XYZ file of C-alpha atoms in Angstrom:
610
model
C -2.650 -0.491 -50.881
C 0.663 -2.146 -52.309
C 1.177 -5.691 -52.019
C 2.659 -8.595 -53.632
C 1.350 -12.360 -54.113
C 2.347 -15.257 -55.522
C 1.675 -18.856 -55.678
C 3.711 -21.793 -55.763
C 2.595 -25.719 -56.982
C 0.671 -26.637 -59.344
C 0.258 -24.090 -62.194
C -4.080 -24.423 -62.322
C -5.256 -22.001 -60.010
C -8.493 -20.732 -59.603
C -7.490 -17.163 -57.963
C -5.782 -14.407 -59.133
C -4.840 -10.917 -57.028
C -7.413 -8.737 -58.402
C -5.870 -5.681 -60.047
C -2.616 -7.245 -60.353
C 0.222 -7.533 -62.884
C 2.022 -10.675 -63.307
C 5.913 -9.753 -62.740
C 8.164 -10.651 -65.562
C 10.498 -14.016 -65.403
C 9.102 -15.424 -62.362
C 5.721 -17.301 -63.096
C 2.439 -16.835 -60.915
C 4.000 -13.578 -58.689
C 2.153 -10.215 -59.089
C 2.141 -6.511 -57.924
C -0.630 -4.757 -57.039
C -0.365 -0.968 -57.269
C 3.528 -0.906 -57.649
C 4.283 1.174 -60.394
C 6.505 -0.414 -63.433
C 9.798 1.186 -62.676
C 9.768 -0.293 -58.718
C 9.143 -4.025 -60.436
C 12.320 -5.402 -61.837
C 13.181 -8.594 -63.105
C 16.461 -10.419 -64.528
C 16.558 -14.597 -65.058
C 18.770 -16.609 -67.379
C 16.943 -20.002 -67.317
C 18.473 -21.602 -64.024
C 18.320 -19.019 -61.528
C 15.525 -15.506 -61.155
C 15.736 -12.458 -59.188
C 12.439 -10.205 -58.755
C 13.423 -6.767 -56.491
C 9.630 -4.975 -55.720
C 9.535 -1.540 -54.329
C 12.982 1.207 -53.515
C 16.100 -0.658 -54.817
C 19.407 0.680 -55.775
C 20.338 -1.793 -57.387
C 21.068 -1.231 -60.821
C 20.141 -3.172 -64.130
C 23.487 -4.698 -63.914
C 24.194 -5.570 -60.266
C 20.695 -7.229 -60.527
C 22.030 -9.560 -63.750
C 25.276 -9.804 -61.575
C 23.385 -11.085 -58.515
C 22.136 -14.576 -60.278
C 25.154 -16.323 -59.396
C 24.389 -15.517 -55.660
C 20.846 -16.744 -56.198
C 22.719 -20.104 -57.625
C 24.788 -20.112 -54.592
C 21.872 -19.454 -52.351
C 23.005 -16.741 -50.395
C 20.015 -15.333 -49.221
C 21.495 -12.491 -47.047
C 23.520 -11.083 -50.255
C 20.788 -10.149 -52.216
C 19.226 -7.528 -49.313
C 21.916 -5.222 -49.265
C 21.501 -2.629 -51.229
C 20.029 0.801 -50.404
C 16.559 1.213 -50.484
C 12.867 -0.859 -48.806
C 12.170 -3.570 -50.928
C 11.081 -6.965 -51.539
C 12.886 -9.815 -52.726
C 11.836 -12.909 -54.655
C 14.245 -15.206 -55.900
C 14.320 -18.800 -57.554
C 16.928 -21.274 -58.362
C 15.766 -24.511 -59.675
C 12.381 -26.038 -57.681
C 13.876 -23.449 -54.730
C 11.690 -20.099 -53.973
C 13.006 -17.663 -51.476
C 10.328 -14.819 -50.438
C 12.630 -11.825 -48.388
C 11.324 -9.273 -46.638
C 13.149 -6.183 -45.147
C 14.498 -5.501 -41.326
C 12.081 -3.154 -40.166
C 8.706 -5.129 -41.432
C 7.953 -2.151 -44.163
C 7.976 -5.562 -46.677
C 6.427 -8.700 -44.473
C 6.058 -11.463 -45.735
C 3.014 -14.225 -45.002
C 2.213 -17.505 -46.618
C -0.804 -20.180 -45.765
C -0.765 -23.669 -47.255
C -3.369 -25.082 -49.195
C -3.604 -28.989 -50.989
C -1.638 -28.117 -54.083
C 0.125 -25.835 -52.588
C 1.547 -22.588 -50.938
C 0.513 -19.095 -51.490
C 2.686 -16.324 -49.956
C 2.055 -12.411 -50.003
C 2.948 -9.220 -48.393
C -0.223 -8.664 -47.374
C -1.900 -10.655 -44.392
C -5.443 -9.460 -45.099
C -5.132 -10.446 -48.488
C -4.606 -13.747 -47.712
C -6.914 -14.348 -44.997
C -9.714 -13.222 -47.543
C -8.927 -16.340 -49.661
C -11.875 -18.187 -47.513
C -12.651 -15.403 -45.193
C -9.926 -16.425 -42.316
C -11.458 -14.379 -39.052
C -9.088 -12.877 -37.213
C -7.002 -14.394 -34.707
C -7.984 -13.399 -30.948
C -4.983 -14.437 -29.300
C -2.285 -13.104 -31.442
C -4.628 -9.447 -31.014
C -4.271 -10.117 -27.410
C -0.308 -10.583 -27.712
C -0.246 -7.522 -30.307
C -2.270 -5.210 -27.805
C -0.093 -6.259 -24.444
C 3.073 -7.197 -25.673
C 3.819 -4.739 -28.703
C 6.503 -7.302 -29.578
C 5.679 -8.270 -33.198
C 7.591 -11.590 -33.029
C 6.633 -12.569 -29.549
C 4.553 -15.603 -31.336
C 6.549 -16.269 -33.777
C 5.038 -17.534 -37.024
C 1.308 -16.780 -35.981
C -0.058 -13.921 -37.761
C -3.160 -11.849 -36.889
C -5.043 -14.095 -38.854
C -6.046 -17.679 -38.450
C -4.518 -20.008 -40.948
C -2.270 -17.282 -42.074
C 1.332 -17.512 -41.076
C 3.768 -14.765 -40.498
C 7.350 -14.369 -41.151
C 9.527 -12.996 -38.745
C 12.197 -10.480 -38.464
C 15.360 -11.715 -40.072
C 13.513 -14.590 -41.634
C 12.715 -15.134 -44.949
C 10.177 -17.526 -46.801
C 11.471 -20.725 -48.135
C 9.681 -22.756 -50.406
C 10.769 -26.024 -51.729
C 8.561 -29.305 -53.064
C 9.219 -30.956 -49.823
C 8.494 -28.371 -47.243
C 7.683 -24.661 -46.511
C 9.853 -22.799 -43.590
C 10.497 -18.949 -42.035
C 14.327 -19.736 -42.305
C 16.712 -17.012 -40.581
C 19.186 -15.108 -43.154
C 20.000 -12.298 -40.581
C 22.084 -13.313 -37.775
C 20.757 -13.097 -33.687
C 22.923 -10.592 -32.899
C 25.449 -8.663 -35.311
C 29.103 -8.329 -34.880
C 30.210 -5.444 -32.149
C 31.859 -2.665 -34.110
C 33.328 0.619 -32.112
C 31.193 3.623 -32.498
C 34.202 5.916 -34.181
C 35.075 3.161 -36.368
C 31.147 2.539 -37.482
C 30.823 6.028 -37.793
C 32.105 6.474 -41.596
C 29.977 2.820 -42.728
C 26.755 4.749 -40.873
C 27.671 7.860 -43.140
C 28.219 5.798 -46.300
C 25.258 4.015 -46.086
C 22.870 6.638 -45.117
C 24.393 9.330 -47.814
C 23.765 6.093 -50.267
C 20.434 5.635 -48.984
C 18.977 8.859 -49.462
C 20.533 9.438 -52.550
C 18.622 6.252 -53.808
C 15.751 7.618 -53.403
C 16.570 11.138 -55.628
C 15.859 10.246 -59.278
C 15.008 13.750 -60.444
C 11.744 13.478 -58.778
C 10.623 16.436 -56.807
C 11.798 16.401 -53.008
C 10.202 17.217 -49.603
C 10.937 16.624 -46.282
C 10.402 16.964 -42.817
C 13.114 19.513 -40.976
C 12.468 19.006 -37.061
C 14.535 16.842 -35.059
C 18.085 15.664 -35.242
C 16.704 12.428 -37.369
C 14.938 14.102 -40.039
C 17.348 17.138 -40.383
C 20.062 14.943 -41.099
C 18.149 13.368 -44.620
C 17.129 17.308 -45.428
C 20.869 18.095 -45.408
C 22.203 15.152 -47.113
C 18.840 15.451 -49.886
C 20.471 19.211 -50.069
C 23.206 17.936 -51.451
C 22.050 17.136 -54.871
C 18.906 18.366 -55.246
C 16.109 20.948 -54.162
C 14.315 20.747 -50.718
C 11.088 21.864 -49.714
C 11.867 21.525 -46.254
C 8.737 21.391 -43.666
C 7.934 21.528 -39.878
C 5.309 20.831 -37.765
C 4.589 24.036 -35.569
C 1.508 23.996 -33.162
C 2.532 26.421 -30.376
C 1.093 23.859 -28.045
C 4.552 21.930 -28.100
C 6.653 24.345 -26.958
C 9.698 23.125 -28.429
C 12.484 24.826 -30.273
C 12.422 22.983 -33.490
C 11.232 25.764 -35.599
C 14.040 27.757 -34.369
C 16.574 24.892 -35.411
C 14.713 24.264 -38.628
C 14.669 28.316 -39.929
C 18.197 28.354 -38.857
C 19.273 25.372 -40.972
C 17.539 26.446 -44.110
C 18.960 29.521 -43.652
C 22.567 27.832 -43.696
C 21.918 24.986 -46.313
C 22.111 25.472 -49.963
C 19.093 24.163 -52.049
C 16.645 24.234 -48.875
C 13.537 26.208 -48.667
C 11.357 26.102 -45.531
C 7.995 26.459 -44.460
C 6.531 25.986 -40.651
C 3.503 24.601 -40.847
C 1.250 25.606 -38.080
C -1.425 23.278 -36.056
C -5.299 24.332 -35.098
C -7.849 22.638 -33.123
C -8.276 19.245 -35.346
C -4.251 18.875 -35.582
C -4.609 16.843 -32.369
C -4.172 12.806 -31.775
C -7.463 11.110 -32.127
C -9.263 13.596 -34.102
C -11.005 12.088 -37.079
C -11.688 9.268 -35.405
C -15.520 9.219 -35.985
C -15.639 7.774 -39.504
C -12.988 5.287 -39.796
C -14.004 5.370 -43.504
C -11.510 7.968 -44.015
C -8.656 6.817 -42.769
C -6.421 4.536 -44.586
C -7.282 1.012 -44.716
C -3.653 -1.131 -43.718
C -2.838 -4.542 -43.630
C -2.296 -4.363 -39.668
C -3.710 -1.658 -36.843
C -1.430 1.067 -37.403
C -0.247 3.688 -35.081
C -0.946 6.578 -37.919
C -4.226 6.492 -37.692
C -4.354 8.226 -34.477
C -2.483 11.328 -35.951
C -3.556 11.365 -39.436
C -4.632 14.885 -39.009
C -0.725 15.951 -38.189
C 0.464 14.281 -40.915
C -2.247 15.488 -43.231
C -1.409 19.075 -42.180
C 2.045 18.402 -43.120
C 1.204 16.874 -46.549
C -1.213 19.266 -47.435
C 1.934 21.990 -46.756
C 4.180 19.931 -49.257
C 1.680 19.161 -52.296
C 1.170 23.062 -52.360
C 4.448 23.604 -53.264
C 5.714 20.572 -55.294
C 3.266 17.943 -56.362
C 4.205 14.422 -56.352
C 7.607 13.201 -55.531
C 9.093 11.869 -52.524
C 8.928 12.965 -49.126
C 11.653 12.133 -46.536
C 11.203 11.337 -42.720
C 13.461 10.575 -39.749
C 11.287 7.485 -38.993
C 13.495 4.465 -37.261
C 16.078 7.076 -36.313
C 15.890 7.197 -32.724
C 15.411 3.511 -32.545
C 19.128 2.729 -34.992
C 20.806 6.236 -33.690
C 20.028 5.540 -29.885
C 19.265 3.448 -27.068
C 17.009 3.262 -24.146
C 18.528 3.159 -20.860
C 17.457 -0.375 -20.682
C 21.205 -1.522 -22.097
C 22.226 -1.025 -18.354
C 20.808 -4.593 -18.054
C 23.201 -5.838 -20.283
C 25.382 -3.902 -18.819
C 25.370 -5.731 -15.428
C 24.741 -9.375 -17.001
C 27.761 -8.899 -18.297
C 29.477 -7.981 -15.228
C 30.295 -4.447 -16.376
C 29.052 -3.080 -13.305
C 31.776 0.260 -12.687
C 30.432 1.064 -16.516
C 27.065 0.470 -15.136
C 27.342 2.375 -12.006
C 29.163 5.548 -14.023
C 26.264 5.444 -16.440
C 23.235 4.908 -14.354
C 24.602 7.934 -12.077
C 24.090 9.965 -15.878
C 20.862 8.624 -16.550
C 19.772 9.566 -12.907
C 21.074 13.192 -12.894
C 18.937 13.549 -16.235
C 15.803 11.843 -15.158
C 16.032 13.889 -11.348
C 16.302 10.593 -9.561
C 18.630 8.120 -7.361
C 21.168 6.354 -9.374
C 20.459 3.667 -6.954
C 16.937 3.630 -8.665
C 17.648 3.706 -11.778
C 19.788 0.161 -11.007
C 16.852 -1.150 -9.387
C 14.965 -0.918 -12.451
C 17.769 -3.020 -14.959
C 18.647 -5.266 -12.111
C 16.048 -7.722 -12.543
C 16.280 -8.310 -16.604
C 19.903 -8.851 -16.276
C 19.126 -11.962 -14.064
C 16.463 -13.331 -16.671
C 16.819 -14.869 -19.889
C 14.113 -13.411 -22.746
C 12.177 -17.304 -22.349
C 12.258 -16.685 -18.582
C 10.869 -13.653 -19.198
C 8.074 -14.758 -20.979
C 7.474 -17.605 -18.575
C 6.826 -14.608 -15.751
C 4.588 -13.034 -17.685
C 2.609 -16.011 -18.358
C 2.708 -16.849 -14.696
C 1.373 -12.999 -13.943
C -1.248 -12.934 -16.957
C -2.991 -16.120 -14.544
C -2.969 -13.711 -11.529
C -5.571 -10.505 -11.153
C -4.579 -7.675 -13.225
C -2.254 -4.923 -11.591
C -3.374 -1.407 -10.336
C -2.099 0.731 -13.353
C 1.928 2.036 -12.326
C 3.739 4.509 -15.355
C 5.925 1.943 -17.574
C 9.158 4.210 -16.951
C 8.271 3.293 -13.275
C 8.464 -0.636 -13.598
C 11.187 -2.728 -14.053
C 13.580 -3.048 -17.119
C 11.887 -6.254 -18.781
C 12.761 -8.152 -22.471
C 9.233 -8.189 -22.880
C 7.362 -5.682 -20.968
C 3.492 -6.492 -19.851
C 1.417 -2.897 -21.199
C -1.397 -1.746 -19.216
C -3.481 -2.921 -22.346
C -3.078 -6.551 -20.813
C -5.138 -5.450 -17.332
C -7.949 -4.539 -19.687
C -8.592 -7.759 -21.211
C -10.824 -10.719 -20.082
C -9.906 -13.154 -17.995
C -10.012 -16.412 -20.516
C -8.269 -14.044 -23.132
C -5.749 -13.620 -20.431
C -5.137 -17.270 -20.185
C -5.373 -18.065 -23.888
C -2.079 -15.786 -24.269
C -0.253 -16.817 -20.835
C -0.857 -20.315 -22.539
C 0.604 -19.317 -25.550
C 3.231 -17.289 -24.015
C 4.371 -20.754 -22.137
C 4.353 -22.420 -25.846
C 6.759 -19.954 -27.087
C 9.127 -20.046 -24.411
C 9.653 -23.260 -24.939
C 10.195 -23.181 -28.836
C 12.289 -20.230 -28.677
C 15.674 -21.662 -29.241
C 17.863 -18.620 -31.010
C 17.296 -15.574 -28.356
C 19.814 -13.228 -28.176
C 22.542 -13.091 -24.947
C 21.529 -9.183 -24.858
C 18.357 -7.363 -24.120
C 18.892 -4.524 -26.447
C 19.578 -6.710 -29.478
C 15.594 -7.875 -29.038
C 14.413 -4.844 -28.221
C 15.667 -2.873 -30.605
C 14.626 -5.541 -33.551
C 11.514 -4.977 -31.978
C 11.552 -1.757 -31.987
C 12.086 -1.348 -35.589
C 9.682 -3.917 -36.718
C 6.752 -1.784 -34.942
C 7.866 0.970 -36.180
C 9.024 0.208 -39.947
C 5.063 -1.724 -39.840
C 3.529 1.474 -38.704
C 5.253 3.732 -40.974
C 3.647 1.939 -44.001
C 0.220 3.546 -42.193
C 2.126 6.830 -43.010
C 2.751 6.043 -46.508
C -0.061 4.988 -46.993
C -1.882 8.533 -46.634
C 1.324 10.239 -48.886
C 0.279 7.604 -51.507
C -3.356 7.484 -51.668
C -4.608 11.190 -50.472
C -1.263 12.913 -51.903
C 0.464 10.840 -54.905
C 3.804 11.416 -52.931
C 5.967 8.509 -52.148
C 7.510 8.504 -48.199
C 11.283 7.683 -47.965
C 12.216 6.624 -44.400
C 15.769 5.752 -44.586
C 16.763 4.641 -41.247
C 14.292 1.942 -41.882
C 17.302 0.706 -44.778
C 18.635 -2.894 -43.848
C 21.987 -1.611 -44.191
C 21.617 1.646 -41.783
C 20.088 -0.601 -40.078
C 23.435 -2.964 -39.998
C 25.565 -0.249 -39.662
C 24.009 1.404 -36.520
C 22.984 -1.986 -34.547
C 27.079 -3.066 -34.746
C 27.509 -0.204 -32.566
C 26.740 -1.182 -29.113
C 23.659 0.173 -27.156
C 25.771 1.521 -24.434
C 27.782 3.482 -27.000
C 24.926 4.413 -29.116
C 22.893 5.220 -26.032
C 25.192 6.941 -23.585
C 23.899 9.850 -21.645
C 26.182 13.112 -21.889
C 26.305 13.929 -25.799
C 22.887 13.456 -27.895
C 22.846 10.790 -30.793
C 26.423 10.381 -30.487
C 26.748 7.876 -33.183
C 25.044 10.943 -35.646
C 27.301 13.407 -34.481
C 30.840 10.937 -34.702
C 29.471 10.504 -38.214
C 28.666 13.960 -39.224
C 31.354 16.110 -37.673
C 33.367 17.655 -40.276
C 32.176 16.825 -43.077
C 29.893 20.260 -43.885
C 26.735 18.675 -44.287
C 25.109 19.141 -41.192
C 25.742 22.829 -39.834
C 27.538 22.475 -36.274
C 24.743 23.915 -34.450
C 22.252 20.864 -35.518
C 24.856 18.651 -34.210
C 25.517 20.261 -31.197
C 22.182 20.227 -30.467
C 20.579 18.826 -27.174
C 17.175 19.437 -26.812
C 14.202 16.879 -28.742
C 10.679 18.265 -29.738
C 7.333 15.807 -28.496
C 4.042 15.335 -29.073
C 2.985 15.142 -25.446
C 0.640 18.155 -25.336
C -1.152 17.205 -28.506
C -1.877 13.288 -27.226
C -3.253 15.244 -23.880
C -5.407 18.121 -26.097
C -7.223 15.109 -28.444
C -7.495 12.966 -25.988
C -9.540 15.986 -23.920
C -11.141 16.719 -27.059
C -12.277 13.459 -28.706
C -12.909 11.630 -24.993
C -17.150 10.956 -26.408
C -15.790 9.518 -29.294
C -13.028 7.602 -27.993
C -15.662 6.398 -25.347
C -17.571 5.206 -28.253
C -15.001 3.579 -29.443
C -13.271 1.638 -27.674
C -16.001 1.395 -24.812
C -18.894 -1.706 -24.529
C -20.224 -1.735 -28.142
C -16.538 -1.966 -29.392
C -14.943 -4.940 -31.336
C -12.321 -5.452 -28.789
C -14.813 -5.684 -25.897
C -16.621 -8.082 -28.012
C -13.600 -10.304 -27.883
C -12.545 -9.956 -24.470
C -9.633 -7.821 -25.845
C -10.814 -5.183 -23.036
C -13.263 -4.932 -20.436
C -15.343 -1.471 -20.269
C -14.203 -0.621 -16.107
C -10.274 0.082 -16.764
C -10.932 1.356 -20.094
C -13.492 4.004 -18.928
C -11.353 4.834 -16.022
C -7.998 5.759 -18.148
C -9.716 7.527 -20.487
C -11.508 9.936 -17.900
C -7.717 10.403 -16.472
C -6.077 11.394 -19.869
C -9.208 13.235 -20.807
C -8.702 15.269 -17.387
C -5.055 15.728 -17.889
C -3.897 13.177 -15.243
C -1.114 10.630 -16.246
C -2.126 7.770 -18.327
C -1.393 5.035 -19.847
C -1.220 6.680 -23.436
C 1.127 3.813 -25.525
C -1.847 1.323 -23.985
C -4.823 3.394 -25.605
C -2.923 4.092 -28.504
C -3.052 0.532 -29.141
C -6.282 -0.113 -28.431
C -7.908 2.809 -30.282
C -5.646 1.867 -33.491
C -6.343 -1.859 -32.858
C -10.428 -0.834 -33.206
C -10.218 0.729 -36.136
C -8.678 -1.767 -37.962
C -11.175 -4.016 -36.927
C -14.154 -1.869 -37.738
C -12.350 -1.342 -41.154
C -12.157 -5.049 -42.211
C -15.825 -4.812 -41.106
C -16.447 -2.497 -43.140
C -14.589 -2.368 -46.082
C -15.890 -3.609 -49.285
C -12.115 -4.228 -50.232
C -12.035 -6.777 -53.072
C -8.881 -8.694 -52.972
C -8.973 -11.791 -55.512
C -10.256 -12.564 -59.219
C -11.510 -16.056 -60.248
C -9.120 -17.191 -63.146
C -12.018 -18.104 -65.532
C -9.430 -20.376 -67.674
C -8.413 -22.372 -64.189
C -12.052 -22.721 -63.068
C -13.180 -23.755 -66.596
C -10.278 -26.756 -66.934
């Protein structure tokens, strides 16, 4: 696994990352596992810049940069293309900045001389063998809001920064200190339309290099990187094909490769183990991550996929549409924000769209924003404290409940009663610190959104890396796509009537999408395969995440309401599938750190011998 660490105080130490290179120009910071040319380092005596991982930036606009770390102007230095990490120092200042969509957390824990930070959670918890923390699980597994708690990490004694916070370290103190503001300027979809093209062109095109190039060619998302790739270099352009899906992406991806220059295509057909949940019975080989990760319960998919692409080019860098629908779209939920804001003809004309699509009363689909247009997101949290003290719910479909800043999963039914109260206690606590929400649902959502996602993708890359030596580009996981997209508001982004409008008011015309891709309606999921592994893996997944299982052993779940969902998604009745997906991928990261014989620190003989 990549990761970062570095300490700051006193310079005798008595650790060291094991397997790790100190970085040039900034003292007592190392990589582990980054390769030389994605470490890069420029200082002049009163200021230091460190960029780790995907940059754009050039030799030169690094060098140039060193007046903004003088200036301290955090936010400047994380705009350029790429997913990386940013250290910077000016004077007895250290500022530790992570990305947007969580592909680069950041985590620090104090100690007596002072603070060590790193990328990697697990790595620091294993400084004295930190157990994991129960309650922040609990808030993980029913909340699926990464920064629900704030600064608590999944670890005790191991803090967390969040989204659009970055680490700052001074002699005095040591604070998660916002760069990225709570809500970003509104900018009109047609006039965001050419940034959102700039920056994703730029993007991809950052991540070229020569190297050899793959990607995926399915949806709307991933086609668009395939094209733009096509533009200066060779493609070997893939899809994912089981006949169990019975979508029309393979018709939309042998009809683009047909009309794009540079692409070749392959389909790349499924079988009975290219199912979710298959390959669950030795966590072993899966990849170990920092945090339960939502890849491990398709690794087989993706695997197929890979194992397509190293056949034909070894190495390189493979792209995916990962983030898009989160930046390029909106849930219908914006029709809360909609209403608080007393839009309500707007509301009315777009919940009778949303309705005709969904076969329903419009009149229902208001029901369902009414009530989060009336709350605040610390109101919100305040309810769901209030209901985590009352008997869990009979199990009701999520696209059935209300519109809520924070909805309560079915995952939170399953736990134990004290567990229950530990989080509606903590849930209280962090309604009352919260004191920079944003006025609009969608603006925490979707940060949400792309926090869980950009964390899970590094489960992804993780396989590319280790089983395939290919490095996974996800560009609408970029903080400046991200920027770009998030000015345009949801109900723009998000309108029913034209697909990914925002894609298609940035594509039109320009020749590097074919017409019929953007014209395009229809979206390809994974519906049938969740149902088929779910069938096929239900001993195993009984095994798992049944009475003997870490999370029952922490009152994370309770064997009744576990057994019971799992014999209706094994028997092809609706389920609560996000809810296991959590819990299965929350188990196996648990029975990993159990199991793994993961070294993660060296004893500095020289430190321990002074």
């Amino acid at each position: 696994m990549r990761w970062s660490a570095g300490w700051y105080g006193a310079s005798a130490r008595r650790r060291a990352p094991r397997g790790g290179t100190p970085v040039p120009v900034l003292e007592l910071v190392w990589t582990v596992g980054w390769p030389a040319d994605c470490v890069r380092a420029v200082g002049d005596g009163s200021a230091e810049l460190v960029v780790i991982g995907e940059c754009g930036a050039d030799d030169e606009q690094l060098w140039r940069a060193l007046p903004t770390v003088r200036s301290r102007d955090w936010r400047a230095l994380t705009t350029w293309p790429g997913s990386y990490l940013v250290v910077a120092r000016c004077g007895e200042v250290l500022a530790v900045i992570g990305d947007l969509s969580g592909q680069h957390p950041v985590y620090w824990r104090p100690e007596r001389c002072g603070v060590w930070w790193s990328t990697s959670a697990t790595a620091l918890a294993a400084v004295d063998g930190a157990p994991t923390d129960t309650v922040s699980l609990a808030a993980r597994m029913a909340l699926a809001q990464p920064d629900v708690l704030g600064t608590r990490s999944l670890f005790r004694t191991v803090n967390r920064v969040p989204t659009g916070h970055l680490l700052l370290i001074t002699p005095d103190s040591v604070t998660a200190a916002r760069y990225e503001p709570v809500e970003p300027e509104v900018v009109d979809l047609l006039q965001a339309a050419p940034t959102v093209r700039a920056t994703l062109t730029t993007a991809v095109n950052a991540r070229l290099g020569g190297r050899p190039v793959s990607a995926d060619l399915a949806g709307l998302d991933s086609t668009t990187l395939a094209c733009l790739a096509a533009q200066r270099s060779s493609v070997a352009a893939v899809t994912f094909a089981d006949e169990r899906l019975r979508d029309d992406d393979v018709l939309y991806a042998a009809r683009t490769a047909e009309a794009v220059p540079g692409m070749s295509y392959r389909s790349v057909p499924g079988g009975p183990r290219t199912v979710y949940y298959d390959g669950l019975e030795d966590v072993r080989s899966l990849p170990v991550t920092d945090e339960p990760n939502a890849f491990v319960v398709t690794a087989t998919i993706k695997r197929a996929v890979l194992n397509a692409v190293s056949e034909r080019r070894a190495g390189g860098v493979h792209f995916t549409g990962a983030g898009g629908d989160a930046v390029l779209s909106a849930p219908s939920s914006y029709l809360s924000d909609l209403l608080r804001s007393g839009r309500r003809l707007r509301a009315w004309q777009h919940a009778q769209a949303h309705a005709r699509l969904r076969h329903m009363s419009p009149l229902t689909v208001l029901r369902r924003a009414r009530p989060a247009s009336r709350t605040t997101l610390a109101e919100t949290w305040q309810q769901l404290a209030a209901a985590l003290r009352r008997p869990p719910r009979p199990w009701v479909p999520q696209a059935q409940q209300p519109v809520a800043w924070t909805p309560l999963l079915a995952t939170a039914d399953w736990m134990d009663p004290d567990v229950r109260h530990q989080l509606a206690v903590e849930l209280d606590t962090a309604a009352a610190d919260r004191t920079d929400a944003p006025s609009r649902l969608t603006a925490w959502s979707g940060q949400q959104d792309l926090a869980r996602v950009g964390a899970n993708t590094n489960g992804w890359r993780e396989i590319a890396l280790t089983e395939y030596g290919v490095d996974l580009a996800a560009p609408f996981l970029d903080n400046e796509v991200i920027r770009a997209c998030f000015a345009v508001p949801a109900d723009q982004r998000g309108a029913p009537g034209r697909y990914k409008p925002l894609l298609s008011a940035s594509f039109t015309g320009t020749g590097i999408l074919p017409d019929f891709v953007l014209n395009r309606v229809t979206k390809g999921g994974f519906n049938a395969l969740a149902y088929a592994g779910l069938s096929a893996n239900a001993g195993i997944l009984g095994e798992l995440i049944g009475s003997s299982s870490r999370l029952a052993a922490a009152g994370l779940i309770t064997d009744a309401p576990v057994a019971d969902m799992l014999a209706r998604a094994a028997s092809g009745r609706p389920a609560a599938q996000g809810a296991l997906h959590l819990a299965v991928s929350t188990e196996v990261w648990l029975r990993q750190l159990d199991t793994s014989a993961h070294i993660w620190w060296e004893v500095d003989t020289r430190a321990a011998a002074a």
